[in-house]
XYZ file of C-alpha atoms in Angstrom:
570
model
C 0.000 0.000 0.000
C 1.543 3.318 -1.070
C 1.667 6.701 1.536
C 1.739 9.915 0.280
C 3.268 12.703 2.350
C 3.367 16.606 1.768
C 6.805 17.966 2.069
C 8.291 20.911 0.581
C 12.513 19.353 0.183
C 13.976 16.255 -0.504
C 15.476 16.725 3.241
C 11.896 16.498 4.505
C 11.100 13.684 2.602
C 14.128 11.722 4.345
C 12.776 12.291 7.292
C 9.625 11.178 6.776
C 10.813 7.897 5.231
C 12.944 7.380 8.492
C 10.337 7.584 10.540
C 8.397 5.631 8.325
C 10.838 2.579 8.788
C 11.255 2.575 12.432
C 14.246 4.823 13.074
C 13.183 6.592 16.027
C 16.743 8.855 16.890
C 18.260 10.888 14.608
C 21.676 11.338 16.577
C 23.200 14.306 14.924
C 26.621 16.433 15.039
C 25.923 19.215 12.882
C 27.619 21.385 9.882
C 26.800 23.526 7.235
C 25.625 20.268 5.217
C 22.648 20.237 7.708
C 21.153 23.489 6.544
C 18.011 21.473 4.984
C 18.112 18.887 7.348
C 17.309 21.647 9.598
C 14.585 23.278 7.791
C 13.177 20.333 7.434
C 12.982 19.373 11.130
C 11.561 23.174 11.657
C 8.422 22.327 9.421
C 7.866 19.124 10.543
C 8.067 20.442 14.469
C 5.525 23.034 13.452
C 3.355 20.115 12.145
C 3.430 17.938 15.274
C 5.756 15.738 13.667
C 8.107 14.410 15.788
C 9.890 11.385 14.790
C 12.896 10.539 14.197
C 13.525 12.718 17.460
C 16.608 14.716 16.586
C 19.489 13.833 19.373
C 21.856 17.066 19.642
C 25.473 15.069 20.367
C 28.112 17.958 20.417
C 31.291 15.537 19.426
C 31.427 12.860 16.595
C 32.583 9.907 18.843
C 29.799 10.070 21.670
C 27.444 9.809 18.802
C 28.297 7.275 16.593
C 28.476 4.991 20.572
C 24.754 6.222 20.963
C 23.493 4.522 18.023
C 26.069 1.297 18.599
C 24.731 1.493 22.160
C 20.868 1.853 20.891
C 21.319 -0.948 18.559
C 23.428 -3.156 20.821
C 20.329 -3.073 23.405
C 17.656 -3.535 20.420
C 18.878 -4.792 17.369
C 17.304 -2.105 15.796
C 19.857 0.222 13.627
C 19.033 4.331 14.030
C 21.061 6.857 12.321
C 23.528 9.110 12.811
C 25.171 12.426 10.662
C 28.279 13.950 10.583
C 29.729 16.754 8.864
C 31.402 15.664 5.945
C 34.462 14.595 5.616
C 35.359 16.173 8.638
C 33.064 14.813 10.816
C 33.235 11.302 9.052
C 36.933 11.356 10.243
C 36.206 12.327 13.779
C 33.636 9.741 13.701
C 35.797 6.951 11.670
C 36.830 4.920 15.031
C 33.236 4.823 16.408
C 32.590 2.828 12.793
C 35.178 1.007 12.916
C 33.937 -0.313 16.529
C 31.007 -0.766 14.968
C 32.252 -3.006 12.138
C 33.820 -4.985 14.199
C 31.229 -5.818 16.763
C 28.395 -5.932 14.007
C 26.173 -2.898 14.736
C 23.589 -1.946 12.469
C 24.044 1.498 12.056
C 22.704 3.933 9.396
C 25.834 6.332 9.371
C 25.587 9.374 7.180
C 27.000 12.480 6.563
C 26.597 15.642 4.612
C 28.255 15.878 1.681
C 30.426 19.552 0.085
C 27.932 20.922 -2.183
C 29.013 20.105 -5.547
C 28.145 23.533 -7.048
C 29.502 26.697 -7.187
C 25.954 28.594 -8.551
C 22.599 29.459 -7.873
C 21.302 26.088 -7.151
C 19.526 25.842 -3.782
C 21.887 24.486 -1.749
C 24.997 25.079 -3.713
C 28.054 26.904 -1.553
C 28.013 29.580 -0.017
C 30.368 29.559 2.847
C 34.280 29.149 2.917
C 34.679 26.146 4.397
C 32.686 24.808 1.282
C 35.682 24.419 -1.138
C 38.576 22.665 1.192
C 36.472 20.124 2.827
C 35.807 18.508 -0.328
C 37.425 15.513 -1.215
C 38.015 13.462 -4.252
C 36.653 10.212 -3.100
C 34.429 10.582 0.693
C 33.390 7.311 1.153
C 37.191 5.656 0.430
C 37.551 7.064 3.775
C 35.430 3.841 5.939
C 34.815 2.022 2.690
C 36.807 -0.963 4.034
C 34.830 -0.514 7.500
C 31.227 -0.359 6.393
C 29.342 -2.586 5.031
C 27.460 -0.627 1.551
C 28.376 3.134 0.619
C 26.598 5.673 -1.539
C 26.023 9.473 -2.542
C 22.421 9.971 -2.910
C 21.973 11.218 -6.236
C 18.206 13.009 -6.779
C 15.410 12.818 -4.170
C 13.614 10.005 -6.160
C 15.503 7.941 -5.187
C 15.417 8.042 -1.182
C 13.004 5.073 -0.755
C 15.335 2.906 -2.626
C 18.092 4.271 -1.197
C 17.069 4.342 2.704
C 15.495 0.822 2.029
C 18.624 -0.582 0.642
C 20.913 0.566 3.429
C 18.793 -0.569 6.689
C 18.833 -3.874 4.611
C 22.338 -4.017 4.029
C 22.592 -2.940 7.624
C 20.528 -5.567 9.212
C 21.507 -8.661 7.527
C 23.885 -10.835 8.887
C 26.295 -10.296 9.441
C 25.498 -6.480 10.662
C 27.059 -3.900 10.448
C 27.483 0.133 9.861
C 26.752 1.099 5.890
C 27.433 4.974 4.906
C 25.223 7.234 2.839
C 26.303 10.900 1.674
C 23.750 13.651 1.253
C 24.810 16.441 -1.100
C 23.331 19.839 0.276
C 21.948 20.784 -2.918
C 20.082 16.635 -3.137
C 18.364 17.578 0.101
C 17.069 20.873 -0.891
C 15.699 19.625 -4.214
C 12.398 20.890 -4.141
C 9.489 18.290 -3.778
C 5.427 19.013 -3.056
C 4.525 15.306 -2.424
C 6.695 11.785 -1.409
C 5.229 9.291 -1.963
C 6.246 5.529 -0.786
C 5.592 2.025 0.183
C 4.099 1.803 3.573
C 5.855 -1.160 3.884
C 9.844 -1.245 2.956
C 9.915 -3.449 -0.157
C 13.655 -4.370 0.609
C 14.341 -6.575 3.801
C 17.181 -8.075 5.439
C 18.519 -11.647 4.116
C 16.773 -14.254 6.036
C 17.884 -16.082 9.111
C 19.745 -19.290 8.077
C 21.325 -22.239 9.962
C 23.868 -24.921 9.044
C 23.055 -27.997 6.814
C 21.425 -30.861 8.839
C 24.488 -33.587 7.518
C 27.115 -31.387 9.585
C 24.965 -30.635 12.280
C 24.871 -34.341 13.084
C 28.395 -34.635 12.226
C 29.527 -31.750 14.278
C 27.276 -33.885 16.902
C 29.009 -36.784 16.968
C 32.498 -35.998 17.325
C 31.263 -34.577 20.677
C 29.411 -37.688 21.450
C 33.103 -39.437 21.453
C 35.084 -36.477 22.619
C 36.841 -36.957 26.147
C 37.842 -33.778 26.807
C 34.885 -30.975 24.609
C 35.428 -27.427 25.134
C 32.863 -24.322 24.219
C 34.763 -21.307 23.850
C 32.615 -17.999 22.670
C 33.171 -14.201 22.340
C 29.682 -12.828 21.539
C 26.697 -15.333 20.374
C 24.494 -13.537 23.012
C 24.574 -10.710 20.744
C 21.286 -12.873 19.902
C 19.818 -12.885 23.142
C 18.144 -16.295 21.985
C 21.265 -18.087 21.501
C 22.081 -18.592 25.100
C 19.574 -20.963 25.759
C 20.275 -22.876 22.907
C 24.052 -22.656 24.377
C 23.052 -23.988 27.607
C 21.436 -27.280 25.751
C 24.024 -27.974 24.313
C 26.426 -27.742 27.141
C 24.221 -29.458 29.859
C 23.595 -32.673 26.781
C 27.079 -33.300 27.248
C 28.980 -31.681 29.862
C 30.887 -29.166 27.869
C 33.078 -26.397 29.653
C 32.000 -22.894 28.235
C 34.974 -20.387 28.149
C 33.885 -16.456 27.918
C 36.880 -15.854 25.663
C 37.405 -11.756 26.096
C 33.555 -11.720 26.053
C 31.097 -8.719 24.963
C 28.002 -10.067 25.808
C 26.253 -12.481 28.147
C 26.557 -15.598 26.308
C 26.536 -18.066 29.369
C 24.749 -17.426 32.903
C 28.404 -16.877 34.662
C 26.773 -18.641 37.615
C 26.110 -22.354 35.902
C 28.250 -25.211 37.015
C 29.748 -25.634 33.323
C 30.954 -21.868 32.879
C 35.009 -21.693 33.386
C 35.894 -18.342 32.986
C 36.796 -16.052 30.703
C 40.529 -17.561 29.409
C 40.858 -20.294 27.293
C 44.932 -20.589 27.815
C 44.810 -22.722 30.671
C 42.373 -25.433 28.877
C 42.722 -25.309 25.059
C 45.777 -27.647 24.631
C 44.184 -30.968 26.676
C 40.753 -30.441 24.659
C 40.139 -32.737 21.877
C 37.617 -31.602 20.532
C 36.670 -27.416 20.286
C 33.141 -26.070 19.448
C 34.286 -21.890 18.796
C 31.578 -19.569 18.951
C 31.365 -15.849 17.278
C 35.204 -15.961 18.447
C 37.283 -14.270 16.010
C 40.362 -15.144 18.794
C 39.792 -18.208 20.483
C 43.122 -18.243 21.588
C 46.843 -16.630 21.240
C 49.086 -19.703 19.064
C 52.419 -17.417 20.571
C 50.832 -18.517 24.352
C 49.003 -22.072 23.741
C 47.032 -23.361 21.023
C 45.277 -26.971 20.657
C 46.928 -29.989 19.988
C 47.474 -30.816 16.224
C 45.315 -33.403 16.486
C 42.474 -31.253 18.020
C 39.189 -30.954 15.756
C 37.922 -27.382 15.751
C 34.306 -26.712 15.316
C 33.363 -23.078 14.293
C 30.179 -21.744 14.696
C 28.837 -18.276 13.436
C 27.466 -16.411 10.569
C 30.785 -15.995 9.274
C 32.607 -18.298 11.052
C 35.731 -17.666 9.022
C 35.281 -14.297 9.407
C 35.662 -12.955 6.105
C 35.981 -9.565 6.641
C 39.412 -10.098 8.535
C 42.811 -9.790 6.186
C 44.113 -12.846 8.086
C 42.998 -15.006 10.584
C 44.870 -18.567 10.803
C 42.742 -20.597 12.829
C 41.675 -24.206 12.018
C 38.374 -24.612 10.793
C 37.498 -28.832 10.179
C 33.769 -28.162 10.337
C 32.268 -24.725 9.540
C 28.625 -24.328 10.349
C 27.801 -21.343 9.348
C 24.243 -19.288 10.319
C 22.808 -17.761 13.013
C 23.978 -19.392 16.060
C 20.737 -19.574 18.268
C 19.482 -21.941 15.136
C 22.299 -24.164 14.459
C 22.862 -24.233 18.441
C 19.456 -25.058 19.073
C 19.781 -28.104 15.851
C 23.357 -28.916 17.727
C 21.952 -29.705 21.210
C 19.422 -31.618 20.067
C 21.511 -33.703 17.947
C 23.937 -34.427 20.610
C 21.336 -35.347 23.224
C 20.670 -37.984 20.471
C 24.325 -38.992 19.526
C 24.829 -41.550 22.214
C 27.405 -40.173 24.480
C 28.697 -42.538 27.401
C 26.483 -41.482 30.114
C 28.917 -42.661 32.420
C 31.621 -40.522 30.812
C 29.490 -37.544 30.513
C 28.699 -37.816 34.434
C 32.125 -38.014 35.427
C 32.822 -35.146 33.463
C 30.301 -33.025 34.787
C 31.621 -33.869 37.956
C 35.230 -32.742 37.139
C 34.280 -29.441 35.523
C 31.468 -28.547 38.674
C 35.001 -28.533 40.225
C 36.822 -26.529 38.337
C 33.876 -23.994 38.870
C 33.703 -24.334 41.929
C 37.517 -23.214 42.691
C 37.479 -20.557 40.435
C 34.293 -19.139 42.004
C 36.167 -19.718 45.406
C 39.594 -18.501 44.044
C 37.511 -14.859 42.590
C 36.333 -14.071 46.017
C 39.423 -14.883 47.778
C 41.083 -12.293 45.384
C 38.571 -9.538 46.342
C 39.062 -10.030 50.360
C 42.718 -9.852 50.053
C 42.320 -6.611 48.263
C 39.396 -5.068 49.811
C 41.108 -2.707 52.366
C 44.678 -1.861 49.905
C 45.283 1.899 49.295
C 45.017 3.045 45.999
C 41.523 1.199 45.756
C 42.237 -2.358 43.917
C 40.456 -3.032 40.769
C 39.271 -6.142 41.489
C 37.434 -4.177 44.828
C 35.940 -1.967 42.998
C 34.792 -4.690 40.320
C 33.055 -6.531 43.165
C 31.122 -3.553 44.474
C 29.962 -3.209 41.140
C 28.995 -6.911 41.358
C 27.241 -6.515 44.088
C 24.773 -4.419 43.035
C 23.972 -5.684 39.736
C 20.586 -7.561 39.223
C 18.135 -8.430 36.123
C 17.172 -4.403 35.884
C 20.745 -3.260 35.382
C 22.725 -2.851 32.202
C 26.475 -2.828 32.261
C 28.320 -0.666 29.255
C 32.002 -1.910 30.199
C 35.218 -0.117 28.177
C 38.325 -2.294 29.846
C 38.426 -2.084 33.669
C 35.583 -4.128 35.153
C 36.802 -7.538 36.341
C 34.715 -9.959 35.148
C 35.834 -12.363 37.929
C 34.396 -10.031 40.150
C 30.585 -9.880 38.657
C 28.140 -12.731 37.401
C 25.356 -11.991 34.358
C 23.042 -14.249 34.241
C 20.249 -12.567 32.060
C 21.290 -12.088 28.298
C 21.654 -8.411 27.312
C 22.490 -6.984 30.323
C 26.277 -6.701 29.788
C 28.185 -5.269 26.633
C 32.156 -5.575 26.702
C 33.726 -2.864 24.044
C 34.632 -3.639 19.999
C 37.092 -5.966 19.582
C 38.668 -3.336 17.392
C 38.905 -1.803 20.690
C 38.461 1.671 19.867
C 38.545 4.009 22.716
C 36.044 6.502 23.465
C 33.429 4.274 23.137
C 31.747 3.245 26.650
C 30.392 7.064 27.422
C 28.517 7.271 24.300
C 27.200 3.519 24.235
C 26.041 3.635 27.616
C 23.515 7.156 26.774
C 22.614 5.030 23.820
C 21.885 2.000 25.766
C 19.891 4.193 28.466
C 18.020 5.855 25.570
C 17.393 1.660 24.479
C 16.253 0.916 27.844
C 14.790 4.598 30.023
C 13.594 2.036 32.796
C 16.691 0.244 33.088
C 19.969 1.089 35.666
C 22.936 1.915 33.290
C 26.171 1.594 34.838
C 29.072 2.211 32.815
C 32.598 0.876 33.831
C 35.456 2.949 32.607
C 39.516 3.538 32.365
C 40.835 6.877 32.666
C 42.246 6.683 29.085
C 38.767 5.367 27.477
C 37.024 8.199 29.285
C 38.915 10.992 28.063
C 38.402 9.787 24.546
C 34.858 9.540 24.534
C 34.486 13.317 24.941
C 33.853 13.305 28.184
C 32.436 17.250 27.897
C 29.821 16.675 25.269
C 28.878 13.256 26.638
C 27.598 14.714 30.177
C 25.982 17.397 28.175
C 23.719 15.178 26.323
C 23.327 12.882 29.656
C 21.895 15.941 31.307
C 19.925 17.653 27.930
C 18.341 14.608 27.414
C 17.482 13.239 30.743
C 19.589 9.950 30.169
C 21.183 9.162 33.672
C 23.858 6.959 33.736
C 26.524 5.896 36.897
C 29.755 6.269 35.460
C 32.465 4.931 37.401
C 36.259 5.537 36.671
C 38.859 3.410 37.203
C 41.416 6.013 37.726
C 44.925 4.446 37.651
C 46.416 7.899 36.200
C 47.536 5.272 32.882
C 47.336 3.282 29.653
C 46.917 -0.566 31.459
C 46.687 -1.725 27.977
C 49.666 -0.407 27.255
C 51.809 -1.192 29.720
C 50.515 -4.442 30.254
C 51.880 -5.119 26.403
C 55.511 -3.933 27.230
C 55.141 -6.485 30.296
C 53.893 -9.119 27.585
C 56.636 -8.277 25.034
C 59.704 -7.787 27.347
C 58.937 -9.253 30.194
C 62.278 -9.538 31.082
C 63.704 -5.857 29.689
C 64.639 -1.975 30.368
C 60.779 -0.843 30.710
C 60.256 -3.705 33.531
C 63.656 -3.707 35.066
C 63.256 0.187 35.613
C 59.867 0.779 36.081
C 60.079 3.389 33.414
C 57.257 3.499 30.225
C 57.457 6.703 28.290
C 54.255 7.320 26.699
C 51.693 5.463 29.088
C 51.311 7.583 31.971
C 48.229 9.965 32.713
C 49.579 12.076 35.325
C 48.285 14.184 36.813
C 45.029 13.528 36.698
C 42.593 15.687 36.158
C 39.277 15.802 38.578
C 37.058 13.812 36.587
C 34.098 13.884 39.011
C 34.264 18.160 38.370
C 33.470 17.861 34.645
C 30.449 15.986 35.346
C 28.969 18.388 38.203
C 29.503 20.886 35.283
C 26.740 19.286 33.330
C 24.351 18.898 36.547
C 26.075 15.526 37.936
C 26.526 14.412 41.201
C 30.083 13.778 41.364
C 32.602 12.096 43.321
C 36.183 11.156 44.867
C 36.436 7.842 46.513
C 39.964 6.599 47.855
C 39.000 4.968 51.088
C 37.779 1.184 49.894
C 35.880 0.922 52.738
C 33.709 4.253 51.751
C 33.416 2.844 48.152
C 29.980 0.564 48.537
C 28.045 3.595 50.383
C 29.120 5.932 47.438
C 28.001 3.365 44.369
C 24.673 3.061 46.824
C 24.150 7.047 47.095
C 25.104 7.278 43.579
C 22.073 4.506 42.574
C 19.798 6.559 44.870
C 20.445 9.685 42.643
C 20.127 8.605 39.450
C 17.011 6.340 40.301
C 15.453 8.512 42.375
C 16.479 12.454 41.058
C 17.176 11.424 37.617
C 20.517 12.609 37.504
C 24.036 11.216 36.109
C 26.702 10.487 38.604
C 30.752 10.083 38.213
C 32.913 8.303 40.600
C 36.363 9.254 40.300
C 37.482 5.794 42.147
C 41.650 5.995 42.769
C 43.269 2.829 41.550
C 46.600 1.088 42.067
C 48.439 2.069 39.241
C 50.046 -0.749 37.480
């Protein structure tokens, strides 16, 4: 069934197409491009017209989190602009995050207007010559997964439709559409356009039913099976799926650098979130969404070890190189072909007697880990600087099914259990920084009667734009807990000299040019600037009453709150 709409600019008709197709945020950092954009939103406003909702985000990076945060949460991509080539620069880590952890996002940006006469639209300011460049898109082509100018406003129903396709289908991702100033002022009196996009995403699929079943029955007659997985709960329904198939045969499940809740942390099968210590006795390895399942310069499998990859691209494609064995691919979306898997295990006639004493021996190893976690937080809970693995577990503590964790390095994972899917988002593997501030707003915005607490290093939170990311928490009522893990450094750096020379001049003299962060600013002032409660805390003992006060502010006055928590520095 066709719509028609009265608008008065290609611009307008954009908009009403986005809101047509579910994009309810239109996060924005804005340039001369925006001019119709603008307009547009003016006429619409006048009309009662309010979606997408335009989200002022005063710095590129915070805004391109927001939608990775708001899509993370609902698996629903929104868009975001930029200013040209500019702001696509500024914003080209956030995509790049993005690509990597498979976030729909519709990114955009304005495009230099191409002429230099009357045209509506055509340039008119200075800056309209030098920020032109030859080839726009070349800039994230290799990050994104489509990229086009939009060429006449005809087109936009094609071209919007196309892209949140793209987007959406598996494997997601971020696709990038330029709007030339003079394309979105083309004059237009009607739009009209399928009520109903007539482009969708590529449908769910799952691996072929013969190596399913063979898959199966190598761990029927494994002795020693191991689940290792990165990010299937990306899918919230592939957990459960997961948990079949571990409990119909006893399988360990590793949390290999995790960024989502793929296992209930709490179930006797889950091991941790390492594979070193068990890949090279398992025989047989089931890899999940894990584009590094484990380092080959640290340990790797036995030769003889079958490997088992599971995923939509479970060779993952997109990566230049990536070495590791694949004897069975079975590719599709995981909560299918998990779901087939478990069921055709159950079936494969496993020793029961071999599968008990199995379960028995990994219970163990659960158990004295679990034990082993806690011990580590009483030893540290009194030290001075605070301990990172203290503050992890007062973070832990206070976690249940109505929080959402955005976590950019610091949080201890030993130190915290998720059991609900979707309630805790690790950053990119691309690892990006900058991105936690802007993913947690985005994730609040996902989720308004959710707790957000976002877990932060120093480093990470002074590049997410720390300034314009408590502006928007405050202009548009998002309240998040931030909490800083302060250690006045790089960890990640440091912690790769230690790994690369562990035995040379930047150990041996406790020197590391180019890693330290002192002095440190006040971080707990720059959110009181934008109408936050903010805090110091250096005692450990003082540190559960502040994360309690801070949950009674933003809970109960609806405001953000920063705790600036002194760490050990490494």
């Amino acid at each position: 069934m066709k719509k028609r709409a009265d608008v008065e600019s290609a611009a307008e008709a954009y908009l009403e197409l986005l809101a047509s197709r579910r994009v309810e945020y239109f996060f924005g950092n804005a340039g001369t491009d925006f001019a119709p954009i603008v307009e547009a939103y003016a006429r619409r406003s006048a009309q009662g017209q309010i979606l997408p909702r335009p989200i002022t985000v005063p710095h590129e990076t915070p805004a391109v989190a927001m939608a990775h945060g708001y899509a993370m949460v609902t698996g629903r991509p929104q868009l975001v602009m930029v200013h040209v080539t500019v702001g696509t620069a500024n914003a080209l880590g956030g995509i790049i995050n993005a690509a990597r952890a498979n976030a729909p996002i519709l990114f955009s940006a304005g495009r230099t207007p191409l002429t230099e006469g009357a045209l509506p639209g055509a340039r008119n300011r200075q800056i309209h010559w030098a920020q032109e460049s030859f080839d726009q898109g070349s800039m994230v082509r290799e990050y994104v997964k489509w990229d086009y100018e939009l060429r006449m406003g005809s087109q936009i129903e094609t071209v919007v439709d196309r892209a949140l396709a793209i987007a959406t289908s598996e494997p997601a991702g971020p696709v990038y559409l330029t709007l030339p100033r003079e394309v979105l002022s083309e004059r237009m009196t009607d739009f009209e356009y399928s009520e109903t996009p007539r482009l969708s995403a590529n449908g769910t699929t799952v691996a072929d039913p013969a190596s399913v079943q063979r898959a199966a029955e190598m761990l029927a007659a494994a002795v020693n099976p191991l689940i290792i997985v990165k990010s299937a709960g990306r899918d919230p329904e592939a957990v459960k799926p997961l948990v079949a198939l571990a409990e119909a045969l006893a399988i360990p499940v590793v949390d290999q650098y995790h960024t989502h809740v793929n296992f209930p942390q709490d179930h006797p099968l889950h091991v941790g979130y390492e594979s070193t210590p068990y890949v090279e006795a398992a025989d047989v390895i089931v890899v999940i969404e894990t584009d590094a399942p484990w380092f080959p310069k640290l340990k790797a499998p036995s030769p003889d070890a079958q490997i088992i990859q599971v995923g939509h691209d479970p060779i993952f494609s997109r990566y230049p190189i990536r070495g590791f064995a694949v004897d069975l691919s079975l590719g599709g979306a995981p909560r299918l072909t998990l779901a087939a898997l478990a069921e055709a295990a159950r079936r494969a006639g496993a020793d029961p007697a071999a599968v008990a004493a199995r379960r028995a021996r990994w219970e163990a190893e659960h158990r004295r880990l679990q034990d082993a976690w806690a011990a580590r937080a009483r030893a540290v809970q009194n030290d001075k600087p605070i301990d990172m693995a203290w503050v992890s577990r007062c973070i832990g503590d206070v976690i249940d099914a109505h929080t959402l964790v955005v976590n950019e390095y610091d949080l201890d994972n030993t130190q915290t259990v998720f059991r609900a899917p979707g309630t805790y988002f690790g950053s990119s593997p691309a690892a990006g920084l900058g991105w936690g501030l802007g993913a947690a707003l985005g994730a609040k915005l996902a989720s308004p009667d959710k707790t957000v607490i976002c877990a932060l290093g120093d480093g990470a939170y002074i590049f997410g734009a720390p300034t314009a990311a408590h502006w928007v928490s405050r202009a548009h009522n998002l309240p998040v807990l931030w909490v800083i893990f302060n250690n006045r450094a790089w960890n990640a750096v440091k912690r790769s000299v230690q790994a690369h020379a562990p035995q040379g001049w930047a150990v041996r003299t406790g020197t590391m040019p180019l890693s330290d962060l002192d002095p440190a600013p006040d971080y707990e002032l720059i959110c009181q600037a934008s109408g936050g409660h903010g805090e110091r805390v250096e005692d450990p003992a003082a540190l559960p009453n502040a994360i309690a006060r801070a949950l009674k502010i933003i809970r109960e006055e609806r405001r953000q709150v920063l705790l600036n928590v002194i760490c050990k520095k490494p």
